Coordinates of C-alpha atoms and ligand atoms in Angstrom, one line a residue:
X1 CA 82.4 123.1 296.7
X2 CA 81.9 126.1 299.4
X3 CA 79.2 126.0 300.8
X4 CA 77.6 129.1 299.6
X5 CA 77.9 128.1 296.0
X6 CA 75.7 124.5 296.2
X7 CA 73.1 126.8 298.4
X8 CA 72.4 129.2 295.4
X9 CA 72.0 126.4 293.3
X10 CA 68.8 125.7 295.5
X11 CA 65.9 127.2 293.4
X12 CA 64.2 128.4 296.6
X13 CA 60.5 128.9 295.1
X14 CA 60.8 124.8 294.4
X15 CA 61.3 123.4 297.7
X16 CA 60.1 120.3 299.5
X17 CA 57.9 121.3 301.8
X18 CA 58.8 118.4 303.9
X19 CA 61.7 116.5 304.4
X20 CA 62.4 113.3 305.6
X21 CA 65.9 111.5 306.7
X22 CA 66.0 108.0 307.5
X23 CA 70.0 108.7 309.9
X24 CA 71.5 105.4 309.1
X25 CA 75.1 104.5 309.1
X26 CA 76.3 105.4 313.2
X27 CA 77.7 102.4 313.8
X28 CA 79.8 101.5 310.6
X29 CA 80.8 105.0 310.9
X30 CA 81.9 104.3 313.8
X31 CA 83.6 101.1 313.6
X32 CA 85.6 102.4 310.5
X33 CA 87.1 105.0 313.1
X34 CA 88.2 102.1 315.6
X35 CA 85.5 103.0 318.2
X36 CA 82.2 101.5 319.9
X37 CA 78.6 101.9 317.7
X38 CA 77.9 104.6 321.0
X39 CA 80.6 106.5 319.9
X40 CA 78.7 107.1 316.5
X41 CA 75.4 107.9 317.6
X42 CA 76.9 110.7 320.0
X43 CA 78.6 112.0 316.6
X44 CA 75.4 111.8 314.5
X45 CA 74.0 114.6 317.0
X46 CA 76.3 116.9 314.9
X47 CA 74.6 115.8 311.8
X48 CA 71.0 116.4 313.2
X49 CA 71.6 119.9 314.1
X50 CA 73.4 120.6 311.0
X51 CA 70.6 119.3 308.7
X52 CA 68.1 121.0 311.2
X53 CA 69.6 124.4 311.0
X54 CA 69.9 124.3 306.8
X55 CA 66.7 122.8 306.5
X56 CA 65.2 126.1 308.3
X57 CA 67.6 128.5 307.0
X58 CA 65.8 127.4 303.8
X59 CA 63.0 127.7 304.1
X60 CA 61.8 123.9 305.0
X61 CA 58.2 123.7 306.7
X62 CA 59.0 120.6 308.3
X63 CA 61.7 118.2 308.3
X64 CA 61.4 114.2 310.1
X65 CA 64.0 112.7 311.5
X66 CA 64.0 108.5 311.5
X67 CA 65.6 108.6 315.5
X68 CA 64.5 104.8 316.2
X69 CA 62.1 102.4 314.9
X70 CA 60.0 99.9 316.7
X71 CA 62.4 97.0 315.7
X72 CA 65.6 99.0 317.2
X73 CA 64.6 97.6 320.5
X74 CA 66.1 94.0 319.4
X75 CA 69.6 95.7 319.2
X76 CA 72.0 94.8 322.6
X77 CA 70.5 96.5 325.6
X78 CA 73.4 98.6 326.0
X79 CA 72.7 100.0 322.8
X80 CA 69.2 100.8 323.4
X81 CA 70.3 102.3 327.2
X82 CA 73.1 104.6 325.3
X83 CA 70.6 105.6 322.6
X84 CA 68.0 107.2 325.1
X85 CA 70.0 108.4 327.5
X86 CA 71.9 110.6 324.5
X87 CA 68.3 111.2 323.2
X88 CA 67.3 113.0 327.4
X89 CA 70.5 115.0 326.7
X90 CA 70.1 116.1 323.4
X91 CA 66.8 117.3 324.2
X92 CA 67.5 118.9 327.4
X93 CA 70.6 120.9 325.4
X94 CA 68.7 121.7 322.0
X95 CA 65.4 123.1 322.9
X96 CA 67.5 127.0 323.8
X97 CA 68.4 126.2 320.3
X98 CA 65.5 125.5 319.0
X99 CA 63.5 128.3 320.9
X100 CA 66.2 130.7 319.5
X101 CA 65.9 129.7 315.8
X102 CA 61.5 129.5 316.3
X103 CA 61.8 125.8 315.4
X104 CA 58.9 123.3 317.1
X105 CA 59.3 120.2 318.3
X106 CA 56.9 117.3 317.8
X107 CA 57.0 113.6 317.4
X108 CA 55.4 110.6 315.9
X109 CA 55.8 106.7 317.2
X110 CA 54.7 105.3 320.1
X111 CA 56.1 107.6 322.3
X112 CA 54.5 106.2 325.3
X113 CA 56.3 102.9 325.4
X114 CA 59.5 105.0 326.0
X115 CA 61.1 105.1 329.4
X116 CA 59.9 107.3 331.6
X117 CA 62.2 109.7 331.7
X118 CA 62.8 110.3 327.7
X119 CA 59.0 110.2 327.5
X120 CA 58.7 112.9 329.8
X121 CA 62.0 114.5 328.7
X122 CA 60.3 114.7 325.1
X123 CA 56.6 115.9 326.3
X124 CA 59.1 119.2 327.8
X125 CA 60.4 119.8 324.8
X126 CA 57.0 119.7 322.4
X127 CA 55.6 121.5 325.4
X128 CA 58.4 124.7 325.1
X129 CA 59.2 124.8 321.3
X130 CA 55.1 124.8 320.5
X131 CA 54.6 127.7 319.9
X132 CA 57.5 128.3 317.2
X133 CA 56.6 128.8 313.1
X134 CA 59.7 128.6 311.4
X135 CA 59.7 125.1 310.8
X136 CA 58.9 121.8 312.8
X137 CA 61.3 119.2 313.6
X138 CA 59.7 115.4 314.0
X139 CA 61.4 113.2 315.4
X140 CA 60.3 109.5 314.6
X141 CA 60.9 108.0 317.9
X142 CA 59.6 104.0 318.8
X143 CA 58.1 104.4 315.1
X144 CA 57.3 101.6 312.6
X145 CA 54.7 102.9 309.7
X146 CA 53.2 98.8 310.5
X147 CA 52.7 99.9 314.0
X148 CA 51.3 103.6 312.7
X149 CA 49.2 102.2 310.2
X150 CA 47.9 99.2 312.5
X151 CA 46.5 101.8 314.9
X152 CA 44.8 104.0 312.0
X153 CA 43.1 100.9 311.1
X154 CA 42.2 100.1 315.4
X155 CA 40.5 103.6 315.5
X156 CA 38.7 103.4 311.9
X157 CA 37.6 99.5 313.3
X158 CA 36.1 101.4 316.6
X159 CA 34.0 104.2 315.1
X160 CA 32.8 101.4 312.4
X161 CA 31.2 99.3 315.4
X162 CA 29.8 102.4 316.9
X163 CA 28.5 103.3 314.1
X164 CA 30.3 107.2 314.0
X165 CA 31.9 106.3 310.8
X166 CA 30.0 104.1 307.6
X167 CA 33.1 102.1 305.5
X168 CA 31.9 103.5 302.4
X169 CA 32.9 106.8 303.9
X170 CA 36.5 105.8 304.7
X171 CA 38.4 107.7 301.8
X172 CA 42.1 108.5 301.3
X173 CA 41.8 111.8 303.7
X174 CA 40.1 109.9 306.5
X175 CA 42.5 107.4 306.8
X176 CA 45.5 109.8 306.5
X177 CA 43.8 111.7 309.3
X178 CA 43.7 108.6 311.3
X179 CA 48.1 108.7 311.6
X180 CA 50.5 109.9 313.5
X181 CA 51.2 112.5 311.1
X182 CA 47.4 113.8 310.4
X183 CA 48.8 117.9 310.8
X184 CA 52.0 117.4 308.6
X185 CA 51.7 117.0 304.4
X186 CA 53.1 113.7 303.5
X187 CA 57.4 113.9 302.5
X188 CA 58.5 115.3 299.2
X189 CA 62.0 114.1 299.6
X190 CA 63.2 110.8 301.6
X191 CA 66.5 110.7 302.3
X192 CA 68.8 107.6 303.4
X193 CA 72.4 107.8 304.1
X194 CA 74.5 104.7 304.3
X195 CA 74.3 103.5 300.8
X196 CA 71.0 101.2 301.9
X197 CA 69.0 101.3 299.6
X198 CA 65.4 100.2 302.2
X199 CA 62.4 102.0 303.8
X200 CA 63.2 100.5 307.2
X201 CA 59.3 100.5 307.9
X202 CA 59.2 104.5 307.9
X203 CA 56.6 106.7 306.5
X204 CA 55.2 103.9 304.0
X205 CA 51.8 105.8 303.6
X206 CA 53.4 109.4 303.4
X207 CA 55.8 108.5 301.0
X208 CA 54.0 107.4 298.1
X209 CA 54.8 109.6 295.5
X210 CA 58.1 110.6 297.8
X211 CA 61.2 111.1 295.7
X212 CA 63.6 108.7 297.1
X213 CA 67.9 110.0 297.9
X214 CA 70.6 107.4 298.7
X215 CA 73.6 109.0 299.8
X216 CA 76.7 106.5 300.3
X217 CA 77.7 109.0 303.9
X218 CA 77.9 107.6 307.0
X219 CA 75.0 109.3 309.5
X220 CA 77.9 111.4 311.2
X221 CA 79.0 112.5 308.0
X222 CA 76.3 114.4 307.3
X223 CA 76.6 118.1 306.6
X224 CA 74.9 121.0 305.6
X225 CA 76.1 120.8 302.1
X226 CA 75.2 116.9 301.7
X227 CA 71.1 118.4 302.1
X228 CA 71.9 121.2 299.7
X229 CA 73.1 117.9 297.2
X230 CA 69.6 116.3 297.8
X231 CA 67.3 119.2 297.4
X232 CA 69.3 120.3 294.5
X233 CA 68.7 116.5 293.2
X234 CA 64.9 116.5 293.7
X235 CA 64.8 119.6 291.9
X236 CA 66.2 118.5 288.9
X237 CA 63.8 115.3 288.5
X238 CA 60.0 115.5 287.1
X239 CA 57.4 114.2 289.2
X240 CA 54.7 113.3 287.0
X241 CA 52.1 111.9 289.5
X242 CA 50.8 109.4 286.9
X243 CA 50.6 112.0 284.0
X244 CA 52.8 111.7 280.8
X245 CA 55.9 113.8 280.7
X246 CA 53.9 116.4 277.9
X247 CA 51.4 117.0 280.5
X248 CA 53.7 117.6 283.4
X249 CA 55.5 120.5 280.4
X250 CA 52.4 122.3 279.9
Ligands
IPE1 C1 71.3 104.8 312.7 O1 72.6 104.0 313.0 C2 70.9 104.8 313.8 C3 69.9 104.4 314.6 C4 69.3 103.1 314.1 C5 69.6 104.3 316.2 P1 73.1 102.4 312.8 O2 73.4 102.4 314.3 O3 71.9 101.9 312.4 O4 74.0 102.5 312.3 P2 75.1 101.0 311.6 O5 73.7 101.0 310.2 O6 75.0 99.8 312.1 O7 76.0 100.6 311.2
IPE2 C1 66.5 102.6 310.4 O1 67.8 102.2 310.8 C2 66.2 103.1 312.0 C3 66.4 104.1 312.1 C4 67.7 105.4 311.2 C5 66.0 104.8 313.3 P1 68.1 100.2 311.0 O2 69.3 100.7 311.2 O3 67.7 100.3 312.1 O4 68.2 99.9 310.0 P2 68.0 98.3 308.8 O5 67.4 97.6 310.2 O6 69.4 98.3 308.6 O7 66.7 98.2 308.1
MG3 MG1 71.4 100.9 310.2

């Protein structure tokens, strides 16, 4: 279907405010094409551009992309280095485009443990785009939900120990305010490419009520139309939040 035809099927008044994507399948895509895994990562950048542009054009306010998990350090050093180099290159190259499109960059994860060159490049890109307001692009880098939840627990425990917070005052909201996503609304739609139906330690707290969408496409194949398809699918679901269908319809 033509890009514009699918786009027209989206109800602009019922857009998810926040979409999160587990960008998976770069390696398998490369293999399918008889190329080394790193070739897949390089070609994943185009899909990042397409998803970002499509989301911003529609009016989505937050797009979170899972780019590197705390578990991904366990890959061969060669691949980890290639991913970090690609990150630096892409950040450097795309800052201008982000500014042109009025997109603010943010990042979640244990960022200080990234190689110092990546960390500096990332902070610079965040600083240079901080006043942009159309959409926030959040990169999850050296991120995992268990890292994030453990860290929040530690921060809260320290306050209880210092007597600045009472255990009975720890609510959902207080806990959420200690997560890396504290200023970001929870994603309503979570997309994973490559056909795997798992979460892989991504945003466990925040996706409590997200709609999950799995596509067999490998990440380097993902285009604007595929984001539109996911959003149309999302808009046809009934989100009940524990209530009955009848309660939702009245
Ligand atoms: C996703 O693609 C990118 C990262 C996890 C960094 P993969 O590299 O996981 O590709 P597959 O899943 O091995 O095909
Ligand atoms: C999840 O993909 C992490 C990212 C997309 C950055 P993985 O390829 O690392 O996930 P698993 O290991 O197959 O679950
Ligand atoms: Mg993978």
